[in-house]
Coordinates of C-alpha atoms in Angstrom, one line a residue:
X1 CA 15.4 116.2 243.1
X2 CA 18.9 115.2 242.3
X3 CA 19.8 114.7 238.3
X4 CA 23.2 113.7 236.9
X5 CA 24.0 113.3 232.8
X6 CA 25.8 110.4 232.0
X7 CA 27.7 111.1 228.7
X8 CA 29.5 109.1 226.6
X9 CA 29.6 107.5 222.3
X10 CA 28.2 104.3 223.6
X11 CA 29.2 102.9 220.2
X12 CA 28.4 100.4 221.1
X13 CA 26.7 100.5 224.7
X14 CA 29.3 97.6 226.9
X15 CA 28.0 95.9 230.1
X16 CA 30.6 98.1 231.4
X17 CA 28.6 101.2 230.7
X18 CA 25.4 99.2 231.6
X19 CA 26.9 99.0 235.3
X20 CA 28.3 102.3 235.7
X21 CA 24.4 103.4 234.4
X22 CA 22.5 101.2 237.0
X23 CA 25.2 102.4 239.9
X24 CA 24.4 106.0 238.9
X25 CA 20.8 105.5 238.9
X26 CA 20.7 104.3 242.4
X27 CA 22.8 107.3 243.6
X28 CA 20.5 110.1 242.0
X29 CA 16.6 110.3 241.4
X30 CA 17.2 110.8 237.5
X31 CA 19.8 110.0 235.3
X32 CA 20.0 111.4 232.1
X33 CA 22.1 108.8 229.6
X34 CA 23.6 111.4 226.5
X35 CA 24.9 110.0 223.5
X36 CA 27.3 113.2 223.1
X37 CA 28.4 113.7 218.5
X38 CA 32.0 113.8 218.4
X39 CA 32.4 115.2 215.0
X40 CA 36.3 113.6 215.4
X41 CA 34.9 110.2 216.2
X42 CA 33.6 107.5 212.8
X43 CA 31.2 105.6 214.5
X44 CA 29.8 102.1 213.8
X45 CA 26.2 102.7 214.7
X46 CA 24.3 106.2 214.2
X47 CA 23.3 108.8 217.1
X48 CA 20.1 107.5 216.9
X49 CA 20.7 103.6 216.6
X50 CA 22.5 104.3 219.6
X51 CA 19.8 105.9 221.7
X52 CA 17.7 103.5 220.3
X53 CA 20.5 100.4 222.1
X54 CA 20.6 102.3 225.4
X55 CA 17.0 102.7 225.6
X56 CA 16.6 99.1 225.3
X57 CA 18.6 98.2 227.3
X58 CA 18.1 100.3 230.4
X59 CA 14.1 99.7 230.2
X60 CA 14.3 98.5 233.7
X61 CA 15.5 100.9 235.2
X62 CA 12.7 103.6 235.6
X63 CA 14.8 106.8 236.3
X64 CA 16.9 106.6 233.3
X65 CA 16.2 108.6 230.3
X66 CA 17.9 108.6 226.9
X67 CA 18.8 111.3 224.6
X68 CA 21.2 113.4 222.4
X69 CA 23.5 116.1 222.2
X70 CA 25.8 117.4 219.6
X71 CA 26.8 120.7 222.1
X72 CA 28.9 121.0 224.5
X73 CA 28.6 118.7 227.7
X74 CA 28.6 121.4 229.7
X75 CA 26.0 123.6 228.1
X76 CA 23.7 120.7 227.8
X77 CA 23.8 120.2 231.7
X78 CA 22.7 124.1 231.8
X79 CA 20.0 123.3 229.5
X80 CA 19.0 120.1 231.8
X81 CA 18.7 122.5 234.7
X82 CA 22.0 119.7 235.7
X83 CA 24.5 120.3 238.3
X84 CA 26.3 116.8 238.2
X85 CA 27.9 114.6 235.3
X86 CA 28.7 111.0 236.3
X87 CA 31.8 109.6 234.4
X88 CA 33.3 106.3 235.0
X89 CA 36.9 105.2 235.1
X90 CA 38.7 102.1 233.8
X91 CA 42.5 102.8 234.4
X92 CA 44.8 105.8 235.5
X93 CA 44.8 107.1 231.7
X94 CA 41.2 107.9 232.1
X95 CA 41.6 109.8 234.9
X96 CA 43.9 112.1 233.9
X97 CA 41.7 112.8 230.2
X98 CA 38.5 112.8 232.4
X99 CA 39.6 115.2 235.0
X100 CA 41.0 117.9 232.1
X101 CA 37.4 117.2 230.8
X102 CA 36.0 117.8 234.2
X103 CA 37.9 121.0 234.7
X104 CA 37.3 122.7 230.8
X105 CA 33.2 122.0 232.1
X106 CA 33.9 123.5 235.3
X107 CA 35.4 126.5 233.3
X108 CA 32.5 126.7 231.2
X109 CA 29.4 126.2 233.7
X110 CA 30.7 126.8 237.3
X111 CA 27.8 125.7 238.4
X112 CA 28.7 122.0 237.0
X113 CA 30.5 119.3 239.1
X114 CA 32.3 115.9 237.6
X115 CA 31.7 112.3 239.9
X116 CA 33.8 109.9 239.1
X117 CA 32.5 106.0 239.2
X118 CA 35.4 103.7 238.9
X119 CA 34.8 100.6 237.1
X120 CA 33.9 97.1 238.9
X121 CA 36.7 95.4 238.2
X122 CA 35.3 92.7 235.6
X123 CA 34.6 95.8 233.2
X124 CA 38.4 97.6 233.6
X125 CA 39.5 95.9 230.4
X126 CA 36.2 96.5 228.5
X127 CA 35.6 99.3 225.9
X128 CA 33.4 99.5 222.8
X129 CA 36.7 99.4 220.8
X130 CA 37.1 95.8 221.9
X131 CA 33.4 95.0 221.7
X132 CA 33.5 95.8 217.7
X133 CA 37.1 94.5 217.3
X134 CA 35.7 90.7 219.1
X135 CA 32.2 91.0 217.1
X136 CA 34.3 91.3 213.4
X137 CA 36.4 88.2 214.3
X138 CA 33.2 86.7 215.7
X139 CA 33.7 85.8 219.3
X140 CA 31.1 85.2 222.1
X141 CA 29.9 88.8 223.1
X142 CA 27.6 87.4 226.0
X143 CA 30.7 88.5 228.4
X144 CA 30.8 92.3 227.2
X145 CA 27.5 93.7 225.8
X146 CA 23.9 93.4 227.2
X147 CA 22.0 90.1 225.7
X148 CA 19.5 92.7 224.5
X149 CA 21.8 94.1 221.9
X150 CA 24.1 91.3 220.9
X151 CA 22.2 90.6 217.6
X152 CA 22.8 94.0 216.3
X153 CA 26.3 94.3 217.2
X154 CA 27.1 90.9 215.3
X155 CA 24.9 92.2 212.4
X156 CA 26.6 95.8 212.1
X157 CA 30.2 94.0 212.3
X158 CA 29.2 91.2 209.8
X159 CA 28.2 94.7 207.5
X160 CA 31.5 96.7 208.4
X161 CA 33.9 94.5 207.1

Protein backbone atom coordinates (compact mmCIF):
# COMPACT_ATOMS: atom_id res chain seq x y z
CA UNK A 1 0.00 0.00 0.00
CA UNK A 2 1.49 3.29 -1.13
CA UNK A 3 1.18 6.40 1.60
CA UNK A 4 2.57 9.91 1.06
CA UNK A 5 2.23 12.97 3.91
CA UNK A 6 1.24 16.06 2.60
CA UNK A 7 2.51 18.87 4.92
CA UNK A 8 2.02 22.24 5.07
CA UNK A 9 0.30 25.50 7.68
CA UNK A 10 -2.84 25.45 5.59
CA UNK A 11 -3.61 28.75 7.35
CA UNK A 12 -5.86 28.92 5.66
CA UNK A 13 -6.43 25.70 3.40
CA UNK A 14 -6.40 27.60 -0.71
CA UNK A 15 -8.10 25.76 -3.65
CA UNK A 16 -4.54 25.67 -4.48
CA UNK A 17 -3.76 23.14 -1.77
CA UNK A 18 -7.24 21.62 -2.33
CA UNK A 19 -5.84 20.51 -5.91
CA UNK A 20 -2.43 19.63 -5.16
CA UNK A 21 -4.43 17.25 -2.28
CA UNK A 22 -6.95 15.62 -4.81
CA UNK A 23 -3.84 15.13 -7.47
CA UNK A 24 -1.94 13.35 -4.67
CA UNK A 25 -4.74 11.28 -3.67
CA UNK A 26 -5.17 9.78 -7.05
CA UNK A 27 -1.35 9.01 -7.19
CA UNK A 28 -1.12 7.04 -3.88
CA UNK A 29 -3.73 4.70 -1.88
CA UNK A 30 -3.54 7.11 1.32
CA UNK A 31 -2.64 10.44 1.80
CA UNK A 32 -2.03 11.68 4.93
CA UNK A 33 -2.84 15.80 5.01
CA UNK A 34 -0.40 17.28 8.23
CA UNK A 35 -0.95 20.58 9.57
CA UNK A 36 2.90 20.77 10.59
CA UNK A 37 3.38 23.82 14.14
CA UNK A 38 5.90 26.22 13.09
CA UNK A 39 6.66 27.72 16.30
CA UNK A 40 8.16 30.85 13.91
CA UNK A 41 4.95 31.17 12.12
CA UNK A 42 1.59 33.56 14.01
CA UNK A 43 -1.12 31.96 12.52
CA UNK A 44 -4.71 33.15 11.91
CA UNK A 45 -6.58 30.04 12.72
CA UNK A 46 -5.47 27.33 15.41
CA UNK A 47 -3.81 23.81 14.70
CA UNK A 48 -6.98 22.39 15.28
CA UNK A 49 -9.35 24.90 13.45
CA UNK A 50 -7.22 24.05 10.76
CA UNK A 51 -7.58 20.30 10.73
CA UNK A 52 -10.92 20.88 11.44
CA UNK A 53 -11.01 23.22 7.55
CA UNK A 54 -9.11 20.47 5.80
CA UNK A 55 -11.26 17.75 7.05
CA UNK A 56 -14.12 19.45 5.69
CA UNK A 57 -13.15 20.09 2.96
CA UNK A 58 -11.50 16.97 1.63
CA UNK A 59 -14.73 14.75 2.91
CA UNK A 60 -14.96 13.47 -0.58
CA UNK A 61 -12.13 12.20 -1.04
CA UNK A 62 -12.04 8.75 0.90
CA UNK A 63 -8.19 8.15 1.16
CA UNK A 64 -7.39 11.40 2.73
CA UNK A 65 -6.77 11.66 6.37
CA UNK A 66 -6.16 14.74 8.55
CA UNK A 67 -3.98 15.29 11.37
CA UNK A 68 -1.12 17.03 13.39
CA UNK A 69 2.39 17.34 14.03
CA UNK A 70 4.48 19.71 15.89
CA UNK A 71 7.88 17.22 15.16
CA UNK A 72 9.90 17.07 12.66
CA UNK A 73 8.49 16.26 9.13
CA UNK A 74 10.70 13.71 8.76
CA UNK A 75 10.36 11.88 12.00
CA UNK A 76 6.67 11.97 11.64
CA UNK A 77 6.93 10.07 8.21
CA UNK A 78 8.99 7.42 10.35
CA UNK A 79 6.22 7.30 12.75
CA UNK A 80 3.63 6.93 9.72
CA UNK A 81 5.54 3.92 8.62
CA UNK A 82 5.85 6.83 5.35
CA UNK A 83 8.39 6.68 2.68
CA UNK A 84 7.07 9.69 0.48
CA UNK A 85 6.08 13.45 1.21
CA UNK A 86 4.27 15.18 -1.62
CA UNK A 87 5.02 18.98 -1.81
CA UNK A 88 3.73 21.34 -4.39
CA UNK A 89 5.38 24.17 -6.23
CA UNK A 90 4.17 27.52 -7.31
CA UNK A 91 7.37 29.36 -8.78
CA UNK A 92 11.23 28.76 -9.03
CA UNK A 93 11.65 30.29 -5.30
CA UNK A 94 9.81 27.30 -3.93
CA UNK A 95 11.84 25.01 -5.41
CA UNK A 96 14.93 26.00 -4.38
CA UNK A 97 13.40 26.31 -0.33
CA UNK A 98 11.56 22.94 -0.99
CA UNK A 99 14.37 20.96 -2.29
CA UNK A 100 16.91 22.19 0.94
CA UNK A 101 13.78 20.92 2.88
CA UNK A 102 13.73 17.79 0.92
CA UNK A 103 17.43 17.23 1.32
CA UNK A 104 17.68 18.13 5.55
CA UNK A 105 14.54 15.09 5.56
CA UNK A 106 16.65 12.99 3.44
CA UNK A 107 19.50 13.66 5.98
CA UNK A 108 17.39 12.80 8.81
CA UNK A 109 15.33 9.62 7.54
CA UNK A 110 17.15 8.10 4.50
CA UNK A 111 14.57 6.08 4.09
CA UNK A 112 12.27 9.33 3.13
CA UNK A 113 11.82 10.65 -0.45
CA UNK A 114 10.35 14.43 -1.51
CA UNK A 115 7.65 14.46 -4.88
CA UNK A 116 7.28 17.43 -6.10
CA UNK A 117 3.54 18.51 -7.64
CA UNK A 118 3.87 21.69 -9.54
CA UNK A 119 0.90 23.84 -9.37
CA UNK A 120 -1.99 23.97 -12.21
CA UNK A 121 -1.41 27.00 -13.38
CA UNK A 122 -4.63 28.98 -12.07
CA UNK A 123 -3.26 28.35 -8.39
CA UNK A 124 0.69 29.68 -9.20
CA UNK A 125 -0.23 33.12 -7.81
CA UNK A 126 -2.34 31.77 -4.84
CA UNK A 127 -1.09 31.51 -1.20
CA UNK A 128 -2.91 31.74 2.15
CA UNK A 129 -1.02 35.11 2.60
CA UNK A 130 -3.14 36.49 -0.15
CA UNK A 131 -6.31 34.63 0.88
CA UNK A 132 -6.26 36.51 4.43
CA UNK A 133 -4.83 39.71 2.88
CA UNK A 134 -8.26 39.64 0.11
CA UNK A 135 -10.62 38.39 3.04
CA UNK A 136 -9.60 41.70 5.44
CA UNK A 137 -10.24 44.13 2.51
CA UNK A 138 -13.32 41.96 1.80
CA UNK A 139 -13.07 40.64 -1.75
CA UNK A 140 -14.85 37.69 -3.41
CA UNK A 141 -12.97 34.59 -2.03
CA UNK A 142 -15.03 32.05 -4.28
CA UNK A 143 -11.88 32.14 -6.71
CA UNK A 144 -9.22 31.08 -3.94
CA UNK A 145 -10.63 28.95 -1.01
CA UNK A 146 -13.12 26.01 -1.08
CA UNK A 147 -16.90 27.25 -0.79
CA UNK A 148 -16.92 25.02 2.26
CA UNK A 149 -14.71 27.34 4.27
CA UNK A 150 -15.38 30.81 2.89
CA UNK A 151 -17.66 31.78 5.87
CA UNK A 152 -14.98 31.21 8.42
CA UNK A 153 -12.21 32.86 6.65
CA UNK A 154 -14.48 36.09 6.19
CA UNK A 155 -15.37 35.73 9.94
CA UNK A 156 -11.66 35.16 11.33
CA UNK A 157 -10.54 38.29 9.09
CA UNK A 158 -13.57 40.48 10.08
CA UNK A 159 -12.12 39.43 13.94
CA UNK A 160 -8.30 40.15 13.08
CA UNK A 161 -8.48 43.51 12.25
Amino acid sequence: MSKAIYPGSFDPVTNGHLNIIERAAKTFDELIVCVMINAEKHPVFSSEERVELIRRVTKHIPNVTVTQSSGLLAEFAREQNCGVVVKGLRALSDFEHEFQMALINKKINPELDTMFLTASQKYTFLSSSVVKELAGYGADLTPFVPCEIIEDVRARAMRSE
